[in-house]
């Protein structure tokens, strides 16, 4: 058991082996115990030792959204130590198993120290998680330029805000109708203006709402372009 009730509540909302649950419990505990990084998420964050992770309740929501939409191809912008990635990989692996098909999480991290820690955490979680993750190291504006799956079902934006729209524009052409974009901290972070105007423009085919999680969690669905 963890000292943080929100962690146990989140773990109760997901399907995972005791091994994965323990890794998640440990990582969330470390993340919630870290001194908040006040510099924001920058191009070079200066926070190489920090998780800057998605809150447990947001991880639970993301996992459940992925399960409900049966998402199998996911892109994560901003992986850090790989905590949120574990939720994505669990859901994708479970969805793929139900369909008797494959699935993949494309994780992205430009700090090699962080990428190495993420790999350790996924190894500790085991094959249930590790087998579904492809980590692309380097600047995601380059690493996501090619070799995306034909279909992307879900994009998690947990990244320096000026990178949110460039990421979406790389991934959008692969989104099928019903695909989702979730972006963290949209009410708190100034820099999301471009992303919000893009999502709001009917020409781009999205509908969105902001769920009242800490800092605001944007949930957008690609509904496709209106047929006149
Ligand atoms: C908020 S953290 C991600 C936290 C993670 N989603 C979680 O919940 O555990 C954002 C990460 O994006 C990385 N990042 C920043 N700029 C990047 C870029 N251009 N390409 C890839 N990763 C980048 C940072 O190094 C940082 O680790």
XYZ file of N, CA and C and ligand atoms in Angstrom:
711
model
N 0.841 -1.205 0.000
C 0.000 0.000 0.000
C 0.876 1.256 0.000
N 0.353 2.274 -0.672
C 1.110 3.513 -0.718
C 0.576 4.495 0.327
N 1.385 5.493 0.672
C 0.930 6.537 1.612
C -0.008 7.520 0.920
N -0.114 7.428 -0.394
C -0.945 8.371 -1.150
C -2.247 7.677 -1.565
N -3.392 8.048 -0.975
C -4.643 7.383 -1.330
C -4.967 7.488 -2.817
N -4.568 8.597 -3.460
C -4.903 8.745 -4.885
C -4.196 7.696 -5.745
N -3.060 7.216 -5.256
C -2.359 6.172 -6.024
C -3.163 4.876 -5.956
N -3.594 4.505 -4.759
C -4.340 3.243 -4.620
C -5.655 3.303 -5.400
N -6.296 4.485 -5.388
C -7.549 4.649 -6.123
C -7.315 4.422 -7.626
N -6.227 4.984 -8.111
C -5.893 4.816 -9.529
C -5.581 3.355 -9.844
N -4.797 2.720 -8.980
C -4.408 1.333 -9.264
C -5.619 0.409 -9.246
N -6.630 0.789 -8.436
C -7.848 -0.029 -8.392
C -8.661 0.101 -9.678
N -8.354 1.128 -10.483
C -9.168 1.359 -11.688
C -8.574 0.702 -12.934
N -7.451 0.023 -12.768
C -6.835 -0.579 -13.959
C -6.670 -2.089 -13.786
N -6.507 -2.739 -14.946
C -6.260 -4.176 -14.951
C -4.755 -4.367 -15.162
N -4.077 -4.956 -14.187
C -2.630 -5.143 -14.327
C -2.160 -6.215 -13.349
N -1.021 -6.819 -13.654
C -0.471 -7.853 -12.769
C 0.061 -7.198 -11.494
N 0.235 -7.984 -10.412
C 0.811 -7.428 -9.177
C 2.176 -6.782 -9.430
N 2.952 -7.354 -10.363
C 4.279 -6.798 -10.670
C 4.162 -5.379 -11.238
N 3.248 -5.211 -12.182
C 3.070 -3.883 -12.798
C 2.512 -2.908 -11.758
N 1.550 -3.379 -10.970
C 0.953 -2.494 -9.956
C 2.019 -1.993 -8.993
N 2.945 -2.874 -8.628
C 3.990 -2.450 -7.677
C 4.931 -1.417 -8.314
N 5.265 -1.631 -9.575
C 6.133 -0.647 -10.257
C 5.415 0.697 -10.317
N 4.129 0.677 -10.661
C 3.374 1.937 -10.748
C 3.283 2.606 -9.384
N 3.059 1.793 -8.355
C 2.954 2.352 -6.991
C 4.280 3.065 -6.631
N 5.396 2.384 -6.910
C 6.715 2.962 -6.580
C 6.966 4.245 -7.377
N 6.660 4.198 -8.680
C 6.963 5.368 -9.519
C 6.073 6.556 -9.162
N 4.775 6.293 -8.933
C 3.896 7.403 -8.542
C 4.353 7.992 -7.198
N 4.769 7.120 -6.296
C 5.205 7.617 -4.978
C 6.423 8.522 -5.150
N 7.368 8.076 -5.977
C 8.552 8.927 -6.224
C 8.132 10.239 -6.885
N 7.245 10.153 -7.853
C 6.835 11.357 -8.599
C 6.115 12.341 -7.680
N 5.239 11.814 -6.827
C 4.477 12.721 -5.944
C 5.338 13.253 -4.813
N 6.453 12.594 -4.549
C 7.324 13.036 -3.448
C 8.366 14.039 -3.926
N 8.503 14.197 -5.229
C 9.580 15.081 -5.703
C 9.202 16.548 -5.493
N 10.228 17.369 -5.285
C 9.970 18.800 -5.122
C 9.547 19.319 -6.486
N 8.372 20.026 -6.554
C 7.903 20.445 -7.877
C 8.954 21.246 -8.627
N 9.044 20.971 -9.916
C 9.962 21.721 -10.770
C 9.246 22.976 -11.226
N 9.780 24.143 -10.860
C 9.054 25.389 -11.112
C 9.422 26.034 -12.444
N 10.385 25.438 -13.123
C 10.847 26.055 -14.369
C 9.949 25.783 -15.554
N 8.884 24.988 -15.359
C 8.035 24.635 -16.498
C 8.745 23.602 -17.343
N 8.029 23.133 -18.358
C 8.643 22.134 -19.236
C 9.242 22.888 -20.403
N 10.551 22.910 -20.483
C 11.195 23.687 -21.530
C 11.910 22.804 -22.519
N 12.541 23.412 -23.531
C 13.227 22.620 -24.539
C 14.362 21.817 -23.896
N 15.124 22.463 -23.010
C 16.034 21.698 -22.149
C 15.524 22.005 -20.759
N 14.902 21.063 -20.160
C 14.082 21.332 -18.983
C 14.902 21.684 -17.748
N 16.158 21.259 -17.677
C 16.899 21.465 -16.437
C 16.332 20.600 -15.331
N 15.513 19.641 -15.696
C 14.860 18.791 -14.701
C 15.122 17.336 -15.033
N 16.377 17.016 -15.271
C 16.703 15.665 -15.733
C 16.438 14.610 -14.681
N 16.393 15.050 -13.412
C 16.144 14.091 -12.332
C 14.677 14.074 -11.920
N 13.835 14.786 -12.666
C 12.421 14.905 -12.256
C 11.491 14.145 -13.207
N 10.470 13.542 -12.605
C 9.469 12.832 -13.398
C 8.607 13.801 -14.211
N 8.169 14.892 -13.523
C 7.157 15.808 -14.094
C 6.008 14.971 -14.689
N 5.564 13.997 -13.901
C 4.651 12.975 -14.443
C 3.193 13.396 -14.368
N 2.409 12.748 -15.196
C 0.950 12.924 -15.192
C 0.409 12.446 -13.833
N -0.540 13.204 -13.269
C -1.111 12.820 -11.967
C -1.795 11.454 -12.064
N -1.859 10.724 -10.935
C -2.481 9.397 -10.975
C -3.907 9.401 -11.520
N -4.742 10.376 -11.109
C -6.144 10.346 -11.592
C -6.220 10.553 -13.111
N -5.294 11.338 -13.658
C -5.274 11.544 -15.118
C -4.809 10.257 -15.817
N -3.865 9.557 -15.184
C -3.408 8.278 -15.769
C -4.573 7.294 -15.822
N -5.387 7.278 -14.756
C -6.535 6.361 -14.722
C -7.496 6.700 -15.858
N -7.779 7.980 -16.039
C -8.704 8.381 -17.103
C -8.154 7.977 -18.477
N -6.885 8.254 -18.690
C -6.280 7.926 -19.987
C -6.378 6.415 -20.242
N -6.052 5.626 -19.231
C -6.143 4.161 -19.374
C -7.574 3.750 -19.755
N -8.565 4.304 -19.051
C -9.952 3.908 -19.298
C -10.443 4.393 -20.668
N -10.001 5.572 -21.084
C -10.363 6.053 -22.430
C -9.802 5.109 -23.499
N -8.570 4.693 -23.272
C -7.955 3.777 -24.245
C -8.682 2.447 -24.282
N -9.070 1.955 -23.117
C -9.801 0.675 -23.089
C -11.170 0.833 -23.751
N -11.843 1.959 -23.477
C -13.203 2.101 -24.013
C -13.195 2.299 -25.517
N -12.141 2.901 -26.041
C -12.084 3.118 -27.492
C -11.329 1.992 -28.206
N -10.851 1.025 -27.430
C -10.091 -0.113 -27.980
C -8.889 0.345 -28.812
N -8.256 1.411 -28.331
C -7.118 1.977 -29.060
C -5.949 0.986 -29.081
N -5.311 0.904 -30.248
C -4.163 -0.002 -30.360
C -2.894 0.703 -30.830
N -3.053 1.924 -31.373
C -1.869 2.646 -31.840
C -1.866 4.039 -31.216
N -0.853 4.260 -30.386
C -0.825 5.447 -29.539
C 0.524 6.154 -29.697
N 0.476 7.481 -29.713
C 1.714 8.268 -29.695
C 1.736 9.065 -28.403
N 2.871 9.022 -27.740
C 3.034 9.796 -26.504
C 4.104 10.862 -26.731
N 3.700 12.137 -26.594
C 4.662 13.234 -26.722
C 5.084 13.640 -25.325
N 6.291 13.247 -24.992
C 6.858 13.511 -23.683
C 6.726 12.281 -22.797
N 7.832 11.548 -22.675
C 7.815 10.259 -21.962
C 8.490 10.347 -20.608
N 9.520 11.185 -20.514
C 10.250 11.330 -19.253
C 10.704 9.957 -18.749
N 10.355 9.581 -17.509
C 10.810 8.302 -16.940
C 9.844 7.167 -17.257
N 8.890 7.443 -18.139
C 8.061 6.356 -18.656
C 6.896 5.946 -17.787
N 6.487 6.803 -16.861
C 5.377 6.426 -15.976
C 4.045 6.369 -16.735
N 3.662 7.467 -17.388
C 2.386 7.447 -18.130
C 2.420 6.384 -19.231
N 3.609 6.146 -19.791
C 3.741 5.158 -20.872
C 3.285 3.771 -20.422
N 3.494 3.470 -19.153
C 3.096 2.143 -18.649
C 1.583 1.973 -18.767
N 0.834 3.024 -18.462
C -0.634 2.951 -18.605
C -1.020 2.774 -20.074
N -0.342 3.523 -20.939
C -0.659 3.428 -22.368
C -0.377 2.012 -22.866
N 0.776 1.485 -22.456
C 1.181 0.160 -22.948
C 0.276 -0.940 -22.401
N -0.137 -0.808 -21.155
C -1.051 -1.802 -20.582
C -2.344 -1.846 -21.388
N -2.931 -0.669 -21.597
C -4.217 -0.601 -22.305
C -4.072 -1.110 -23.738
N -3.016 -0.687 -24.413
C -2.798 -1.110 -25.801
C -2.602 -2.626 -25.869
N -1.822 -3.168 -24.962
C -1.573 -4.615 -24.943
C -2.870 -5.369 -24.696
N -3.679 -4.879 -23.788
C -4.941 -5.555 -23.467
C -5.926 -5.450 -24.631
N -5.995 -4.269 -25.242
C -6.887 -4.095 -26.401
C -6.453 -5.004 -27.560
N -5.147 -5.052 -27.780
C -4.627 -5.872 -28.883
C -4.917 -7.347 -28.621
N -4.743 -7.782 -27.378
C -4.982 -9.199 -27.042
C -6.458 -9.552 -27.281
N -7.351 -8.646 -26.919
C -8.789 -8.920 -27.111
C -9.133 -9.068 -28.589
N -8.417 -8.301 -29.412
C -8.691 -8.344 -30.859
C -7.894 -9.438 -31.552
N -6.965 -10.063 -30.815
C -6.064 -11.043 -31.424
C -5.195 -10.372 -32.475
N -4.793 -9.128 -32.180
C -4.060 -8.347 -33.165
C -2.861 -7.673 -32.489
N -2.211 -6.761 -33.207
C -1.058 -6.100 -32.596
C -1.411 -4.682 -32.154
N -0.470 -4.064 -31.463
C -0.661 -2.693 -30.992
C 0.683 -2.137 -30.587
N 0.768 -0.819 -30.518
C 2.079 -0.219 -30.249
C 1.914 1.161 -29.636
N 2.767 1.462 -28.674
C 2.867 2.822 -28.139
C 4.185 3.385 -28.642
N 4.117 4.519 -29.346
C 5.348 5.192 -29.747
C 5.621 6.267 -28.708
N 6.654 6.028 -27.908
C 7.037 6.961 -26.854
C 8.163 7.847 -27.385
N 8.254 9.080 -26.872
C 9.263 10.010 -27.392
C 9.970 10.720 -26.238
N 11.295 10.750 -26.293
C 12.042 11.461 -25.244
C 13.374 11.927 -25.832
N 13.684 13.211 -25.613
C 14.938 13.720 -26.202
C 16.100 13.736 -25.215
N 15.873 13.407 -23.968
C 16.968 13.374 -22.990
C 17.366 11.921 -22.782
N 18.618 11.592 -23.147
C 19.003 10.179 -23.114
C 19.000 9.612 -21.692
N 19.304 10.484 -20.712
C 19.309 10.016 -19.319
C 17.896 9.573 -18.915
N 16.926 10.364 -19.332
C 15.545 10.038 -19.013
C 15.098 8.781 -19.773
N 15.473 8.704 -21.027
C 15.101 7.541 -21.837
C 15.639 6.260 -21.196
N 16.864 6.325 -20.688
C 17.469 5.127 -20.068
C 16.685 4.731 -18.818
N 16.300 5.724 -18.030
C 15.496 5.413 -16.825
C 14.145 4.813 -17.213
N 13.539 5.369 -18.258
C 12.236 4.847 -18.711
C 12.372 3.372 -19.091
N 13.416 3.050 -19.830
C 13.615 1.646 -20.247
C 13.749 0.729 -19.032
N 14.478 1.216 -17.998
C 14.621 0.390 -16.765
C 13.256 0.129 -16.139
N 12.430 1.187 -16.094
C 11.117 1.029 -15.461
C 10.231 0.055 -16.236
N 10.302 0.112 -17.555
C 9.473 -0.794 -18.364
C 9.961 -2.237 -18.208
N 11.280 -2.386 -18.068
C 11.839 -3.731 -17.856
C 11.336 -4.277 -16.525
N 11.347 -3.428 -15.500
C 10.873 -3.850 -14.177
C 9.384 -4.222 -14.238
N 8.631 -3.521 -15.072
C 7.193 -3.822 -15.194
C 6.988 -5.160 -15.907
N 7.907 -5.498 -16.795
C 7.849 -6.814 -17.444
C 7.273 -6.768 -18.849
N 7.209 -7.956 -19.414
C 6.840 -8.106 -20.824
C 5.454 -7.553 -21.144
N 4.548 -7.677 -20.181
C 3.170 -7.180 -20.338
C 3.154 -5.724 -20.841
N 4.175 -4.983 -20.413
C 4.270 -3.561 -20.749
C 5.326 -3.345 -21.834
N 6.497 -3.902 -21.598
C 7.668 -3.622 -22.440
C 7.438 -3.959 -23.910
N 6.740 -5.061 -24.157
C 6.597 -5.547 -25.547
C 5.810 -4.584 -26.440
N 5.019 -3.700 -25.846
C 4.179 -2.804 -26.674
C 4.817 -1.440 -26.923
N 6.000 -1.196 -26.372
C 6.552 0.176 -26.452
C 7.708 0.267 -27.441
N 7.618 1.283 -28.293
C 8.755 1.632 -29.153
C 9.181 3.030 -28.730
N 10.368 3.144 -28.163
C 10.830 4.466 -27.708
C 11.657 5.124 -28.804
N 11.240 6.321 -29.183
C 12.017 7.080 -30.165
C 12.784 8.176 -29.421
N 14.099 8.027 -29.409
C 14.933 9.008 -28.705
C 15.332 10.123 -29.645
N 15.304 11.353 -29.131
C 15.657 12.507 -29.948
C 14.494 13.479 -29.977
N 14.670 14.554 -30.740
C 13.629 15.581 -30.820
C 12.426 15.018 -31.581
N 11.264 15.038 -30.938
C 10.098 14.405 -31.579
C 9.700 15.073 -32.892
N 10.140 16.328 -33.092
C 9.821 16.964 -34.378
C 10.539 16.241 -35.517
N 11.598 15.500 -35.192
C 12.276 14.659 -36.182
C 11.812 13.214 -36.098
N 11.745 12.700 -34.853
C 11.511 11.246 -34.719
C 10.090 10.836 -35.113
N 9.163 11.806 -35.123
C 7.789 11.450 -35.510
C 7.501 11.773 -36.977
N 8.552 12.230 -37.686
C 8.344 12.618 -39.095
C 8.055 11.417 -39.982
N 8.558 10.254 -39.586
C 8.367 9.093 -40.456
C 8.032 7.858 -39.640
N 7.607 6.828 -40.362
C 7.314 5.511 -39.767
C 6.248 5.541 -38.679
N 5.259 6.392 -38.862
C 4.115 6.310 -37.948
C 3.227 5.157 -38.414
N 2.484 4.552 -37.485
C 1.546 3.516 -37.929
C 0.530 4.129 -38.899
N -0.068 3.299 -39.761
C -1.061 3.801 -40.726
C -2.205 4.474 -40.002
N -2.498 3.943 -38.817
C -3.620 4.481 -38.049
C -3.129 4.828 -36.639
N -3.418 6.070 -36.216
C -3.122 6.447 -34.820
C -4.452 6.703 -34.121
N -4.660 6.012 -33.002
C -5.942 6.092 -32.298
C -5.936 7.128 -31.185
N -4.744 7.474 -30.710
C -4.691 8.291 -29.492
C -3.345 9.007 -29.432
N -3.410 10.295 -29.093
C -2.176 11.084 -28.912
C -2.202 11.716 -27.534
N -1.189 11.427 -26.733
C -1.057 12.074 -25.418
C -0.021 13.188 -25.531
N -0.460 14.415 -25.256
C 0.438 15.570 -25.302
C 0.773 15.984 -23.874
N 1.970 15.638 -23.446
C 2.425 16.010 -22.098
C 3.839 16.543 -22.279
N 3.917 17.730 -22.833
C 5.151 18.217 -23.449
C 5.211 19.727 -23.304
N 6.416 20.274 -23.512
C 6.614 21.721 -23.572
C 5.573 22.292 -24.551
N 4.770 23.270 -24.096
C 3.577 23.662 -24.864
C 3.843 24.071 -26.328
N 4.956 24.771 -26.632
C 5.155 25.111 -28.055
C 5.344 23.888 -28.956
N 5.550 22.716 -28.356
C 5.708 21.518 -29.187
C 4.389 20.796 -29.425
N 3.330 21.241 -28.728
C 2.063 20.506 -28.806
C 1.490 20.534 -30.225
N 1.377 21.729 -30.811
C 0.794 21.798 -32.157
C 1.689 21.145 -33.213
N 3.012 21.425 -33.187
C 3.864 20.712 -34.170
C 3.717 19.191 -34.075
N 3.528 18.677 -32.860
C 3.350 17.222 -32.717
C 2.028 16.790 -33.350
N 0.970 17.534 -33.017
C -0.341 17.158 -33.562
C -0.337 17.213 -35.086
N 0.328 18.222 -35.660
C 0.276 18.310 -37.128
C 1.040 17.138 -37.784
N 2.020 16.587 -37.077
C 2.696 15.400 -37.629
C 1.804 14.158 -37.548
N 1.024 14.083 -36.477
C 0.254 12.856 -36.215
C -1.143 12.897 -36.844
N -1.703 14.098 -36.964
C -3.094 14.248 -37.428
C -3.398 13.472 -38.719
N -2.518 13.505 -39.738
C -2.859 12.796 -40.981
C -3.096 11.299 -40.777
N -2.609 10.745 -39.671
C -2.785 9.295 -39.434
C -3.964 9.000 -38.501
N -4.668 10.052 -38.080
C -5.759 9.811 -37.138
C -7.013 9.357 -37.850
N -7.623 8.323 -37.299
C -8.894 7.852 -37.860
C -10.027 8.599 -37.148
N -11.214 8.552 -37.722
C -12.378 9.168 -37.073
C -12.545 8.517 -35.695
N -12.745 9.347 -34.689
C -12.889 8.818 -33.324
C -11.583 8.845 -32.548
N -10.466 9.149 -33.221
C -9.176 9.209 -32.519
C -9.194 10.357 -31.512
N -8.430 10.187 -30.461
C -8.443 11.196 -29.390
C -7.088 11.862 -29.210
N -7.171 13.123 -28.748
C -5.980 13.843 -28.313
C -6.241 14.243 -26.868
N -5.322 13.926 -25.991
C -5.436 14.384 -24.602
C -4.213 15.245 -24.317
N -4.446 16.443 -23.777
C -3.324 17.345 -23.475
C -3.429 17.799 -22.027
N -2.301 17.727 -21.324
C -2.305 18.046 -19.900
C -2.108 19.533 -19.655
N -2.734 20.011 -18.600
C -2.457 21.352 -18.076
C -2.893 22.483 -18.995
N -3.940 22.282 -19.773
C -4.302 23.286 -20.774
C -4.833 24.586 -20.181
N -5.419 24.508 -18.986
C -5.942 25.750 -18.404
C -4.819 26.539 -17.740
N -3.820 25.816 -17.254
C -2.749 26.472 -16.510
C -1.660 27.027 -17.425
N -1.425 26.355 -18.557
C -0.281 26.745 -19.381
C -0.718 27.697 -20.491
N -0.054 28.844 -20.520
C -0.312 29.896 -21.511
C -0.100 29.414 -22.941
N 0.944 28.597 -23.084
C 1.469 28.305 -24.423
C 0.610 27.420 -25.303
N -0.591 27.069 -24.876
C -1.408 26.152 -25.676
C -2.290 26.857 -26.705
N -2.155 28.198 -26.791
C -3.041 28.974 -27.685
C -3.131 28.387 -29.096
N -1.972 28.104 -29.686
C -1.936 27.602 -31.071
C -2.677 26.279 -31.188
N -2.443 25.432 -30.214
C -3.084 24.110 -30.240
C -4.593 24.270 -30.168
N -5.046 25.144 -29.247
C -6.487 25.319 -29.059
C -7.133 25.908 -30.301
N -6.453 26.887 -30.958
C -7.073 27.445 -32.177
C -7.140 26.395 -33.272
N -6.131 25.552 -33.359
C -6.144 24.491 -34.383
C -7.310 23.542 -34.141
N -7.482 23.145 -32.864
C -8.542 22.181 -32.538
C -9.931 22.808 -32.706
N -9.987 24.118 -32.549
C -11.251 24.846 -32.622
C -11.668 25.149 -34.058
N -10.730 25.071 -34.986
C -11.017 25.410 -36.381
C -11.786 24.254 -37.031
N -13.051 24.488 -37.437
C -13.863 23.393 -37.986
C -13.187 22.695 -39.168
N -12.324 23.433 -39.861
C -11.649 22.834 -41.018
C -10.784 21.646 -40.602
N -10.408 21.593 -39.325
C -9.517 20.505 -38.895
C -10.255 19.289 -38.332
N -11.564 19.458 -38.089
C -12.378 18.279 -37.781
C -12.341 17.755 -36.354
N -11.985 18.616 -35.388
C -11.973 18.153 -33.989
C -13.121 18.758 -33.194
N -13.552 18.042 -32.155
C -14.430 18.581 -31.117
C -13.726 18.339 -29.796
N -13.855 19.289 -28.868
C -13.068 19.143 -27.630
C -13.796 19.656 -26.406
N -13.312 19.187 -25.260
C -13.774 19.699 -23.980
C -12.581 19.664 -23.029
N -12.693 20.441 -21.938
C -11.612 20.392 -20.950
C -12.170 19.837 -19.649
N -11.655 18.733 -19.222
C -12.124 18.097 -17.989
C -11.442 18.781 -16.799
N -12.208 18.962 -15.703
C -11.684 19.773 -14.591
C -10.708 19.030 -13.668
N -9.727 18.403 -14.255
C -8.628 17.840 -13.463
C -7.673 18.985 -13.146
N -6.739 18.751 -12.253
C -5.792 19.808 -11.880
C -5.110 20.402 -13.123
N -5.243 21.697 -13.301
C -4.633 22.374 -14.458
C -5.440 22.228 -15.737
N -6.479 21.386 -15.718
C -7.309 21.200 -16.917
C -6.740 20.126 -17.829
N -7.561 19.155 -18.152
C -7.120 18.093 -19.054
C -7.984 18.154 -20.308
N -7.356 18.534 -21.413
C -8.102 18.667 -22.659
C -8.321 17.300 -23.302
N -9.570 17.075 -23.721
C -9.887 15.840 -24.441
C -10.523 16.252 -25.762
N -9.863 15.929 -26.855
C -10.389 16.271 -28.182
C -10.591 14.976 -28.958
N -11.648 14.975 -29.772
C -11.933 13.808 -30.606
C -11.930 14.259 -32.063
N -11.264 13.477 -32.893
C -11.271 13.772 -34.320
C -12.563 13.215 -34.913
N -13.481 14.121 -35.247
C -14.783 13.683 -35.763
C -14.809 13.737 -37.298
N -13.737 14.244 -37.874
C -13.647 14.313 -39.336
C -14.201 15.623 -39.853
N -13.888 15.875 -41.110
C -14.343 17.153 -41.684
C -15.795 17.023 -42.095
N -16.539 18.112 -41.889
C -17.963 18.126 -42.178
C -18.213 17.952 -43.672
N -19.116 17.034 -43.967
C -19.470 16.880 -45.376
C -20.617 17.844 -45.633
N -20.469 18.719 -46.654
C -21.462 19.781 -46.880
C -22.791 19.196 -47.324
C 6.036 16.362 -18.713
S 7.342 15.335 -19.168
C 6.505 13.857 -19.613
C 5.981 13.081 -18.436
C 5.395 11.734 -18.805
N 4.340 11.876 -19.793
C 4.826 11.056 -17.575
O 3.656 11.309 -17.237
O 5.543 10.275 -16.948
C 7.820 15.954 -20.740
C 9.070 15.294 -21.324
O 9.215 15.738 -22.671
C 10.597 15.740 -22.984
N 10.817 16.597 -24.160
C 10.924 17.970 -24.192
N 11.149 18.391 -25.444
C 11.177 17.289 -26.240
C 11.382 17.079 -27.635
N 11.596 18.109 -28.468
N 11.349 15.819 -28.118
C 11.107 14.769 -27.285
N 10.926 14.905 -25.938
C 10.966 16.137 -25.427
C 11.231 16.276 -21.710
O 12.603 15.900 -21.622
C 10.360 15.657 -20.608
O 10.966 14.483 -20.101
